[in-house]
Amino acid sequence: MQASEEVVDPTGELSVSFGYQCNTNHGSTFLFNPDFESSKGIVMENSNFRTKSGPFSCLSGAALGANATLANTNICNGVIGEKMLPGLDSPKSFKRLASSPSLSRLDLLSSSSQSSLTTMGGSLSTENDLVESGRNLWMPMSAPTQLESSSFLNGMDVQMAGGAAGEDRVQAVCSEENGWLFCGIYDGFNGRDAADFLAGTLYENIGFYLHLLEWHSKQHGNGPTKSSSSLSTEIDSCNKEKESHLLSNPIETVFSSEPFRQGIIDCLCRALAQAENDFMFMVEQEMEDRPDLVSVGSCVLAVLLHGDDLYILNLGDSRAVLATCNSCEDGLLKAIQLTETHTVDNDVEVLKVLANHPDDPLAIVGGRVKGKLKLTRAFGVGYLKKSKMNDALMGILRVWNLSSPPYVYTNPFTKSHRVSENDLFVVLASDGLFDFFSNDEVMVLVYSFIEDNPSGDPAKHLVEQLVLRAAENAGFSTEELMRIPVGRRRKYHDDVTVIVIMLGIKQRMSTASTSF
């Protein structure tokens, strides 16, 4: 295993820039050599891509801030910003974690478990369904945590990178030893508190529920073994009519009656619902002193890659775009969006909001939910979900006709995808990237760059291309644009965060991409 060395950005402007290259000493490789063409005219013969064993071969991440924001959050009395995030953030390179996941770190948030474990998506089962009553959800639980290899997120060598750019947060955690990768992009708005909270808790929540999943499955004799690591085929849960089904079912039912791979999707949904519940609890405790917290929110894009299975959860308008090619069809390089867009620009989302508020003619005003927010689903943003949080706001900030909340929902879209040898890479990004580029353009930019620069950094390249286009649109040179301070620069582009994951492929040259 080899983590990248620190990357120094020549412009000095990138807030986050990291990379990871898998150990190439194991797993066979062979030339990915169908003579495909892309739909944009890129010839794929003599490609610099190879297929290899393992879920991914390398990844890179980059982020550039445009919004002015506080350096650290004060949510949870400073616990997140002062005690959790400094130990997790590594914005210029990967670093080894002492353990993963570290459930004991969540003891600091134990007060939140006293609140009802409910969200807009339905009620959650508590740990009392699995162990004796009275235990705190945030405390380590003896049954699952003492079980040997109780979660595939555990590993002796776990690497993490991530940090903040404006109001965005990004995380990447991987264990080449156990064959998994977790990535999270949290696009905050109206402040960074919600994104910071997600960065400090969501990965831990996922690990907690995976512990319960594996423990319960093994107790019933139907859990996975190390020799059967495949966790999913195409499934689509917590989505549309099914979006509250898994969250409202008892956790035992999911484990005993559904395939284990579907339990992974349920774990992602439960982890997000738990984070939402705890964040809202914290906001209620602190909104008298900080009423601005009721308007703070975040989009969520979480991806878990394990073996050949890619799991995606999204809430808001960040995207995951898969680049693939299919020799059995038209032989073209294609961009496939793996996420939904939860904004008023999506007619399906608009119809859902209107249908849920038939007696409110002002549910959507001026192309925004209650005239305030383009997002129809988001983490946090409590004033559009609870009347008492809206009442904490004063003057024009308050929604005066919040007649039937919630107006913004927390039900995520989820999807799983079985990675094939034709799948080349996945681009994860906040909406700041897609303000300037379509899915197809992003795919072509990454593919062309890797072909020409097999040892280069595709995530950083995408950010650089965004800056170039934003400058051209504004009539500036890139140097002039980058001299505009954050805050004022938001007029020309949003915060942008990008992760590029190479799916089981590597550059042809043996020395290529040893680090970014």
Coordinates of C-alpha atoms in Angstrom, one line a residue:
M1 CA 0.0 0.0 0.0
Q2 CA 1.3 3.4 -0.8
A3 CA -0.2 6.8 0.2
S4 CA 0.7 9.8 -1.8
E5 CA 3.2 12.4 -0.8
E6 CA 2.1 16.0 -0.1
V7 CA 1.0 17.8 -3.2
V8 CA 2.0 21.5 -3.5
D9 CA -0.3 23.4 -5.8
P10 CA 1.6 25.8 -8.0
T11 CA -1.1 28.4 -7.7
G12 CA -1.3 28.0 -3.9
E13 CA -5.0 28.2 -4.1
L14 CA -6.3 24.7 -3.7
S15 CA -7.7 24.1 -0.3
V16 CA -7.6 20.3 -0.7
S17 CA -5.4 18.2 -3.0
F18 CA -4.7 14.6 -2.2
G19 CA -4.1 11.3 -4.0
Y20 CA -3.8 7.6 -3.4
Q21 CA -2.2 4.8 -5.5
C22 CA -2.8 1.2 -4.7
N23 CA 0.0 -1.3 -4.3
T24 CA 0.6 -2.7 -7.8
N25 CA 2.5 -5.7 -6.5
H26 CA -0.6 -7.8 -6.2
G27 CA -3.4 -8.5 -8.7
S28 CA -2.9 -9.3 -12.3
T29 CA -3.2 -6.6 -15.0
F30 CA -4.0 -6.6 -18.6
L31 CA -4.4 -4.0 -21.3
F32 CA -7.9 -2.6 -21.5
N33 CA -7.9 -2.7 -25.3
P34 CA -11.3 -2.6 -27.0
D35 CA -11.1 -0.2 -29.9
F36 CA -13.9 1.9 -28.5
E37 CA -14.7 5.5 -29.4
S38 CA -16.4 7.9 -27.1
S39 CA -19.6 9.7 -27.9
K40 CA -17.4 12.9 -28.1
G41 CA -15.1 11.4 -30.7
I42 CA -12.3 10.2 -28.4
V43 CA -10.6 7.1 -29.9
M44 CA -9.9 4.6 -27.2
E45 CA -7.4 2.4 -28.9
N46 CA -3.9 2.3 -27.4
S47 CA -5.5 3.3 -24.2
N48 CA -3.5 4.2 -21.1
F49 CA -6.0 2.1 -19.0
R50 CA -5.6 -1.4 -17.7
T51 CA -7.9 -3.6 -15.7
K52 CA -6.6 -5.0 -12.4
S53 CA -8.0 -6.9 -9.5
G54 CA -9.4 -4.9 -6.5
P55 CA -12.1 -2.3 -6.2
F56 CA -10.0 0.7 -7.4
S57 CA -6.4 1.4 -8.4
C58 CA -6.0 5.1 -7.5
L59 CA -8.0 8.2 -6.7
S60 CA -7.4 11.9 -6.4
G61 CA -9.3 14.7 -4.7
A62 CA -9.2 18.5 -5.0
A63 CA -11.2 21.3 -3.7
L64 CA -11.3 25.1 -4.1
G65 CA -13.2 27.5 -1.9
A66 CA -15.1 30.6 -3.1
N67 CA -17.3 31.2 0.0
A68 CA -16.0 33.0 3.0
T69 CA -16.8 31.0 6.1
L70 CA -15.7 30.4 9.7
A71 CA -12.5 28.4 10.1
N72 CA -14.2 26.0 12.6
T73 CA -17.7 25.1 13.7
N74 CA -19.0 25.8 17.2
I75 CA -21.7 23.2 17.0
C76 CA -21.7 20.7 19.9
N77 CA -19.9 23.3 22.1
G78 CA -16.9 23.0 19.8
V79 CA -16.5 19.2 20.1
I80 CA -16.7 18.7 16.3
G81 CA -14.4 21.5 15.3
E82 CA -11.9 21.4 18.1
K83 CA -11.7 17.7 19.0
M84 CA -12.9 15.6 16.1
L85 CA -12.0 17.3 12.8
P86 CA -8.4 18.2 13.5
G87 CA -7.7 14.5 14.0
L88 CA -9.5 13.5 10.8
D89 CA -8.4 16.2 8.4
S90 CA -5.5 15.7 6.1
P91 CA -6.0 18.0 3.1
K92 CA -2.7 17.4 1.3
S93 CA -2.1 13.7 1.7
F94 CA -3.5 10.5 3.2
K95 CA -2.6 9.6 6.7
R96 CA -3.0 6.4 8.7
L97 CA -5.8 6.1 11.2
A98 CA -5.2 4.4 14.5
S99 CA -8.5 2.5 14.1
S100 CA -11.6 2.5 12.0
P101 CA -14.2 3.1 12.9
S102 CA -13.5 4.6 16.3
L103 CA -16.8 4.3 18.0
S104 CA -15.5 5.6 21.3
R105 CA -15.0 9.1 19.8
L106 CA -18.7 9.4 19.7
D107 CA -19.0 9.3 23.4
L108 CA -18.6 13.1 23.3
L109 CA -22.0 13.4 21.6
S110 CA -23.9 11.0 24.0
S111 CA -26.5 13.6 25.1
S112 CA -28.1 13.5 21.7
S113 CA -29.2 9.9 22.1
Q114 CA -31.8 11.1 24.7
S115 CA -33.8 12.5 21.8
S116 CA -36.3 10.4 19.9
L117 CA -34.6 8.5 17.0
T118 CA -36.9 9.9 14.4
T119 CA -36.4 11.8 11.1
M120 CA -38.6 13.0 8.3
G121 CA -38.0 9.6 6.6
G122 CA -39.5 7.6 9.5
S123 CA -38.5 6.1 12.8
L124 CA -35.3 4.3 13.5
S125 CA -34.7 1.1 15.4
T126 CA -32.4 1.6 18.4
E127 CA -29.7 -0.6 19.8
N128 CA -32.3 -1.9 22.3
D129 CA -33.6 -4.1 19.4
L130 CA -30.3 -5.9 19.5
V131 CA -28.8 -5.6 23.0
E132 CA -30.1 -4.9 26.5
S133 CA -32.1 -1.8 27.0
G134 CA -30.6 1.3 28.5
R135 CA -27.4 1.5 26.6
N136 CA -26.4 4.7 24.9
L137 CA -26.5 4.6 21.1
W138 CA -23.2 6.5 20.9
M139 CA -21.4 4.2 23.3
P140 CA -19.4 1.1 22.1
M141 CA -21.6 -2.0 22.3
S142 CA -20.0 -5.1 23.7
A143 CA -21.8 -7.6 21.4
P144 CA -20.9 -6.3 18.0
T145 CA -17.7 -4.5 18.8
Q146 CA -16.0 -7.4 20.5
L147 CA -16.8 -9.8 17.6
E148 CA -13.7 -10.6 15.7
S149 CA -13.7 -8.8 12.3
S150 CA -17.1 -7.4 13.1
S151 CA -17.1 -4.9 10.3
F152 CA -15.2 -4.9 7.0
L153 CA -14.6 -1.2 7.7
N154 CA -12.1 -2.3 10.4
G155 CA -8.5 -2.9 9.2
M156 CA -4.9 -2.7 10.4
D157 CA -4.0 -0.1 7.8
V158 CA -6.7 2.4 7.1
Q159 CA -5.9 5.7 5.4
M160 CA -7.8 8.9 5.4
A161 CA -7.6 12.3 3.7
G162 CA -9.9 15.3 3.6
G163 CA -10.6 18.8 4.6
A164 CA -12.6 21.9 3.9
A165 CA -12.9 24.4 1.0
G166 CA -15.2 27.3 1.7
E167 CA -18.5 25.6 2.9
D168 CA -17.6 22.3 1.3
R169 CA -16.2 19.3 3.2
V170 CA -14.6 16.2 1.7
Q171 CA -13.5 12.8 3.0
A172 CA -11.8 9.8 1.6
V173 CA -11.1 6.7 3.7
C174 CA -9.7 3.4 2.4
S175 CA -8.3 0.1 3.3
E176 CA -6.5 -1.7 0.5
E177 CA -6.0 -4.6 2.9
N178 CA -9.8 -5.2 3.2
G179 CA -10.7 -3.9 -0.2
W180 CA -12.9 -1.0 0.4
L181 CA -13.1 2.8 -0.1
F182 CA -15.4 5.4 1.4
C183 CA -15.8 8.9 0.0
G184 CA -18.0 11.7 1.2
I185 CA -18.6 15.2 -0.2
Y186 CA -20.7 17.5 2.0
D187 CA -21.7 20.7 0.2
G188 CA -22.7 23.1 3.0
F189 CA -24.7 26.3 2.7
N190 CA -25.5 29.2 5.0
G191 CA -22.4 28.2 7.0
R192 CA -20.3 25.1 7.4
D193 CA -21.6 23.7 10.6
A194 CA -23.8 21.0 9.0
A195 CA -21.0 19.9 6.6
D196 CA -18.5 19.8 9.5
F197 CA -21.0 17.8 11.6
L198 CA -21.3 15.3 8.7
A199 CA -17.5 15.1 8.3
G200 CA -17.2 14.3 12.1
T201 CA -20.0 11.8 12.4
L202 CA -21.3 10.2 9.2
Y203 CA -18.4 7.8 8.5
E204 CA -18.5 6.7 12.2
N205 CA -22.3 6.2 12.0
I206 CA -21.9 4.0 8.9
G207 CA -19.3 1.9 10.7
F208 CA -21.6 1.6 13.7
Y209 CA -24.5 0.3 11.7
L210 CA -22.3 -2.0 9.7
H211 CA -21.1 -3.4 13.1
L212 CA -24.7 -4.1 14.0
L213 CA -25.4 -5.6 10.5
E214 CA -22.5 -8.0 10.6
W215 CA -23.0 -9.0 14.2
H216 CA -26.7 -9.7 13.7
S217 CA -26.2 -11.5 10.5
K218 CA -23.5 -13.8 12.0
Q219 CA -25.7 -14.4 15.0
H220 CA -28.4 -15.8 12.6
G221 CA -25.9 -17.7 10.6
N222 CA -26.5 -15.8 7.4
G223 CA -23.7 -13.3 7.5
P224 CA -20.9 -12.9 4.9
T225 CA -17.6 -14.5 5.2
K226 CA -14.2 -13.4 4.0
S227 CA -14.5 -15.6 1.0
S228 CA -17.8 -14.1 0.0
S229 CA -17.1 -10.4 0.0
S230 CA -19.6 -9.4 -2.7
L231 CA -22.3 -7.2 -1.0
S232 CA -24.7 -6.2 -3.7
T233 CA -26.1 -6.4 -7.2
E234 CA -28.4 -3.7 -8.8
I235 CA -30.8 -2.6 -6.1
D236 CA -32.5 0.7 -5.6
S237 CA -33.9 1.5 -2.1
C238 CA -34.9 4.4 0.0
N239 CA -35.9 6.0 -3.3
K240 CA -39.3 7.4 -4.5
E241 CA -42.1 5.2 -3.1
K242 CA -39.6 3.0 -1.2
E243 CA -37.7 5.9 0.4
S244 CA -39.1 5.4 3.9
H245 CA -39.6 1.7 3.7
L246 CA -36.3 0.5 5.0
L247 CA -36.0 3.2 7.6
S248 CA -39.3 2.3 9.1
N249 CA -38.8 -1.5 9.3
P250 CA -37.3 -3.1 12.4
I251 CA -33.6 -3.7 11.9
E252 CA -34.0 -7.4 12.6
T253 CA -36.4 -7.7 9.7
V254 CA -33.9 -6.3 7.2
F255 CA -31.2 -8.6 8.4
S256 CA -33.2 -11.8 8.4
S257 CA -35.4 -11.4 5.4
E258 CA -33.3 -9.3 2.9
P259 CA -30.0 -10.2 1.3
F260 CA -27.0 -8.9 3.2
R261 CA -26.1 -6.6 0.4
Q262 CA -29.4 -4.8 0.8
G263 CA -28.5 -4.4 4.4
I264 CA -25.6 -2.2 3.3
I265 CA -28.0 0.2 1.7
D266 CA -30.0 0.2 4.8
C267 CA -26.9 1.0 6.9
L268 CA -26.2 4.0 4.7
C269 CA -29.7 5.3 5.2
R270 CA -29.7 4.7 8.9
A271 CA -26.4 6.4 9.3
L272 CA -27.6 9.5 7.5
A273 CA -30.9 9.5 9.5
Q274 CA -29.0 9.2 12.7
A275 CA -26.7 12.1 11.8
E276 CA -29.8 14.2 10.9
N277 CA -31.5 13.4 14.1
D278 CA -28.4 14.3 16.2
F279 CA -27.7 17.4 14.3
M280 CA -31.2 18.7 14.7
F281 CA -31.1 17.9 18.4
M282 CA -27.9 19.9 18.8
V283 CA -29.4 22.8 16.9
E284 CA -32.4 22.8 19.2
Q285 CA -30.0 23.0 22.2
E286 CA -28.0 25.9 20.8
M287 CA -30.4 27.9 18.6
E288 CA -31.2 30.4 21.4
D289 CA -27.6 31.5 21.4
R290 CA -27.0 30.9 17.7
P291 CA -30.3 31.2 15.8
D292 CA -28.4 31.1 12.5
L293 CA -27.9 27.3 13.0
V294 CA -31.5 26.7 12.0
S295 CA -30.8 27.8 8.4
V296 CA -27.5 25.9 8.1
G297 CA -27.6 22.8 5.9
S298 CA -25.7 20.6 3.5
C299 CA -26.0 18.3 0.6
V300 CA -24.7 14.8 1.1
L301 CA -22.9 12.5 -1.4
A302 CA -21.6 9.3 0.2
V303 CA -20.0 6.4 -1.8
L304 CA -18.9 3.0 -0.5
L305 CA -16.9 0.8 -2.8
H306 CA -16.4 -2.8 -1.6
G307 CA -15.1 -5.5 -3.9
D308 CA -17.1 -5.1 -7.2
D309 CA -20.0 -3.3 -5.5
L310 CA -20.4 0.5 -5.6
Y311 CA -23.0 2.0 -3.2
I312 CA -24.2 5.6 -3.6
L313 CA -26.3 7.8 -1.3
N314 CA -27.1 11.3 -2.2
L315 CA -29.2 14.1 -0.8
G316 CA -29.2 17.4 -2.7
D317 CA -27.5 18.3 -6.0
S318 CA -24.0 16.8 -5.8
R319 CA -23.3 14.1 -8.4
A320 CA -21.6 10.8 -9.0
V321 CA -20.9 10.3 -12.7
L322 CA -19.7 6.9 -14.0
A323 CA -17.6 6.7 -17.2
T324 CA -18.1 3.3 -18.9
C325 CA -18.1 1.8 -22.4
N326 CA -20.0 -1.2 -23.7
S327 CA -18.7 -3.2 -26.6
C328 CA -22.0 -5.2 -26.9
E329 CA -23.9 -2.0 -27.7
D330 CA -22.5 1.0 -29.6
G331 CA -18.9 0.8 -28.4
L332 CA -18.9 4.4 -27.2
L333 CA -17.6 6.0 -24.0
K334 CA -20.6 7.0 -21.9
A335 CA -21.3 9.1 -18.9
I336 CA -23.9 7.7 -16.6
Q337 CA -25.2 9.8 -13.7
L338 CA -25.6 7.6 -10.6
T339 CA -27.4 10.2 -8.5
E340 CA -30.6 12.2 -8.5
T341 CA -30.9 16.0 -8.5
H342 CA -33.0 17.2 -5.6
T343 CA -33.8 20.8 -6.6
V344 CA -36.7 22.7 -8.0
D345 CA -35.1 22.3 -11.4
N346 CA -36.3 18.6 -11.2
D347 CA -40.0 18.5 -12.1
V348 CA -40.4 15.3 -10.2
E349 CA -39.2 17.0 -7.0
V350 CA -41.4 20.0 -7.6
L351 CA -44.5 17.8 -8.0
K352 CA -43.6 16.0 -4.8
V353 CA -43.4 19.2 -2.8
L354 CA -46.7 20.5 -4.3
A355 CA -48.5 17.2 -3.6
N356 CA -47.3 17.1 0.0
H357 CA -48.7 20.7 0.6
P358 CA -52.0 20.9 -1.4
D359 CA -53.4 23.6 0.9
D360 CA -50.3 25.9 0.6
P361 CA -50.3 27.9 -2.6
L362 CA -46.9 29.3 -1.6
A363 CA -45.0 26.0 -1.2
I364 CA -42.7 27.1 -4.1
V365 CA -42.3 30.8 -4.8
G366 CA -39.9 32.4 -7.3
G367 CA -38.3 29.0 -8.1
R368 CA -37.5 28.3 -4.5
V369 CA -39.0 26.2 -1.7
K370 CA -41.0 28.7 0.4
G371 CA -39.1 31.4 -1.5
K372 CA -35.9 30.4 0.3
L373 CA -34.1 27.4 -1.0
K374 CA -33.7 25.7 -4.4
L375 CA -33.0 22.3 -2.8
T376 CA -35.9 20.1 -2.1
R377 CA -33.9 17.6 0.0
A378 CA -31.1 18.5 2.3
F379 CA -29.4 17.7 5.6
G380 CA -30.2 20.2 8.4
V381 CA -31.9 23.5 7.3
G382 CA -34.2 23.0 10.3
Y383 CA -36.3 26.2 9.8
L384 CA -37.9 24.6 6.7
K385 CA -38.6 21.4 8.7
K386 CA -39.8 22.5 12.1
S387 CA -41.9 25.4 13.1
K388 CA -40.1 26.0 16.4
M389 CA -36.8 26.4 14.5
N390 CA -38.4 28.8 12.1
D391 CA -39.6 30.8 15.1
A392 CA -36.0 31.3 16.2
L393 CA -35.4 33.5 13.2
M394 CA -36.2 37.2 13.2
G395 CA -37.4 39.6 10.5
I396 CA -37.1 38.8 6.8
L397 CA -35.2 35.6 7.6
R398 CA -38.3 33.9 9.1
V399 CA -40.8 32.1 6.9
W400 CA -44.0 33.8 7.9
N401 CA -46.4 31.2 6.3
L402 CA -44.7 27.9 7.3
S403 CA -48.1 26.3 7.4
S404 CA -47.3 22.6 7.0
P405 CA -43.7 21.6 7.5
P406 CA -41.5 19.9 6.6
Y407 CA -41.0 21.5 3.2
V408 CA -37.4 20.1 2.7
Y409 CA -36.9 16.4 3.1
T410 CA -34.2 14.1 4.4
N411 CA -35.0 11.0 2.4
P412 CA -31.9 10.1 0.4
F413 CA -31.7 8.5 -3.0
T414 CA -29.6 5.3 -2.9
K415 CA -28.3 3.0 -5.6
S416 CA -25.9 0.2 -6.0
H417 CA -23.9 -0.7 -9.0
R418 CA -21.9 -3.8 -9.8
V419 CA -18.6 -2.6 -11.3
S420 CA -17.7 -4.3 -14.6
E421 CA -14.4 -4.4 -16.5
N422 CA -15.9 -1.8 -18.9
D423 CA -16.3 0.8 -16.1
L424 CA -13.4 3.2 -16.1
F425 CA -13.8 5.8 -13.4
V426 CA -16.3 7.6 -11.3
V427 CA -16.3 11.4 -10.7
L428 CA -17.8 12.7 -7.5
A429 CA -18.3 16.4 -7.2
S430 CA -20.4 19.1 -5.6
D431 CA -22.7 21.1 -7.9
G432 CA -20.0 23.8 -8.3
L433 CA -18.4 21.7 -11.0
F434 CA -21.6 21.1 -12.9
D435 CA -22.4 24.8 -13.0
F436 CA -19.8 24.9 -15.8
F437 CA -19.6 21.4 -17.2
S438 CA -22.1 18.7 -18.3
N439 CA -21.6 15.1 -17.3
D440 CA -20.3 14.3 -20.8
E441 CA -17.8 17.2 -20.6
V442 CA -16.5 16.0 -17.2
M443 CA -16.1 12.5 -18.5
V444 CA -14.2 13.7 -21.6
L445 CA -12.0 16.0 -19.6
V446 CA -10.9 13.3 -17.2
Y447 CA -10.4 10.6 -19.9
S448 CA -8.4 12.9 -22.2
F449 CA -6.3 14.1 -19.3
I450 CA -5.4 10.6 -18.1
E451 CA -4.5 9.5 -21.7
D452 CA -2.2 12.5 -22.1
N453 CA -0.9 12.6 -18.5
P454 CA -0.9 9.0 -17.0
S455 CA 0.9 10.2 -13.9
G456 CA -1.2 13.4 -13.5
D457 CA -4.0 14.4 -11.1
P458 CA -7.4 14.4 -12.8
A459 CA -9.3 15.9 -9.9
K460 CA -7.0 18.9 -9.8
H461 CA -7.2 19.1 -13.6
L462 CA -11.0 19.4 -13.4
V463 CA -10.8 22.2 -10.8
E464 CA -8.2 24.0 -13.0
Q465 CA -10.5 23.7 -16.0
L466 CA -13.4 25.1 -14.0
V467 CA -11.3 28.2 -13.0
L468 CA -10.3 28.7 -16.6
R469 CA -13.9 28.6 -17.8
A470 CA -15.2 30.8 -14.9
A471 CA -12.5 33.4 -15.8
E472 CA -13.4 33.3 -19.5
N473 CA -17.1 33.7 -18.6
A474 CA -16.3 36.7 -16.5
G475 CA -13.9 38.3 -19.0
F476 CA -10.9 37.8 -16.6
S477 CA -7.6 36.0 -16.8
T478 CA -7.3 33.1 -14.4
E479 CA -4.7 35.2 -12.4
E480 CA -7.2 38.1 -12.1
L481 CA -10.0 35.7 -11.0
M482 CA -7.8 34.0 -8.4
R483 CA -6.7 37.4 -7.0
I484 CA -10.4 38.1 -6.0
P485 CA -10.7 37.2 -2.3
V486 CA -13.1 34.4 -1.2
G487 CA -16.5 35.7 -0.5
R488 CA -16.4 38.2 -3.4
R489 CA -15.2 35.4 -5.7
R490 CA -18.5 33.5 -5.1
K491 CA -20.0 35.8 -7.7
Y492 CA -18.0 34.0 -10.3
H493 CA -18.0 30.4 -9.1
D494 CA -19.1 28.3 -6.2
D495 CA -17.1 26.2 -3.9
V496 CA -16.0 23.1 -5.9
T497 CA -15.0 19.7 -4.6
V498 CA -14.0 16.8 -6.8
I499 CA -12.9 13.2 -6.3
V500 CA -11.9 10.9 -9.2
I501 CA -11.9 7.2 -8.5
M502 CA -10.2 4.9 -11.0
L503 CA -12.2 1.6 -11.0
G504 CA -9.9 -1.3 -11.0
I505 CA -7.7 0.2 -13.7
K506 CA -4.2 1.7 -13.8
Q507 CA -2.0 3.5 -16.1
R508 CA 0.0 1.4 -18.6
M509 CA 3.4 2.7 -17.5
S510 CA 4.7 0.9 -14.4
T511 CA 6.0 4.1 -12.9
A512 CA 2.8 6.0 -13.6
S513 CA 0.8 7.6 -10.8
T514 CA 2.8 6.3 -7.9
S515 CA 1.6 9.5 -6.2
F516 CA -0.3 12.6 -7.2

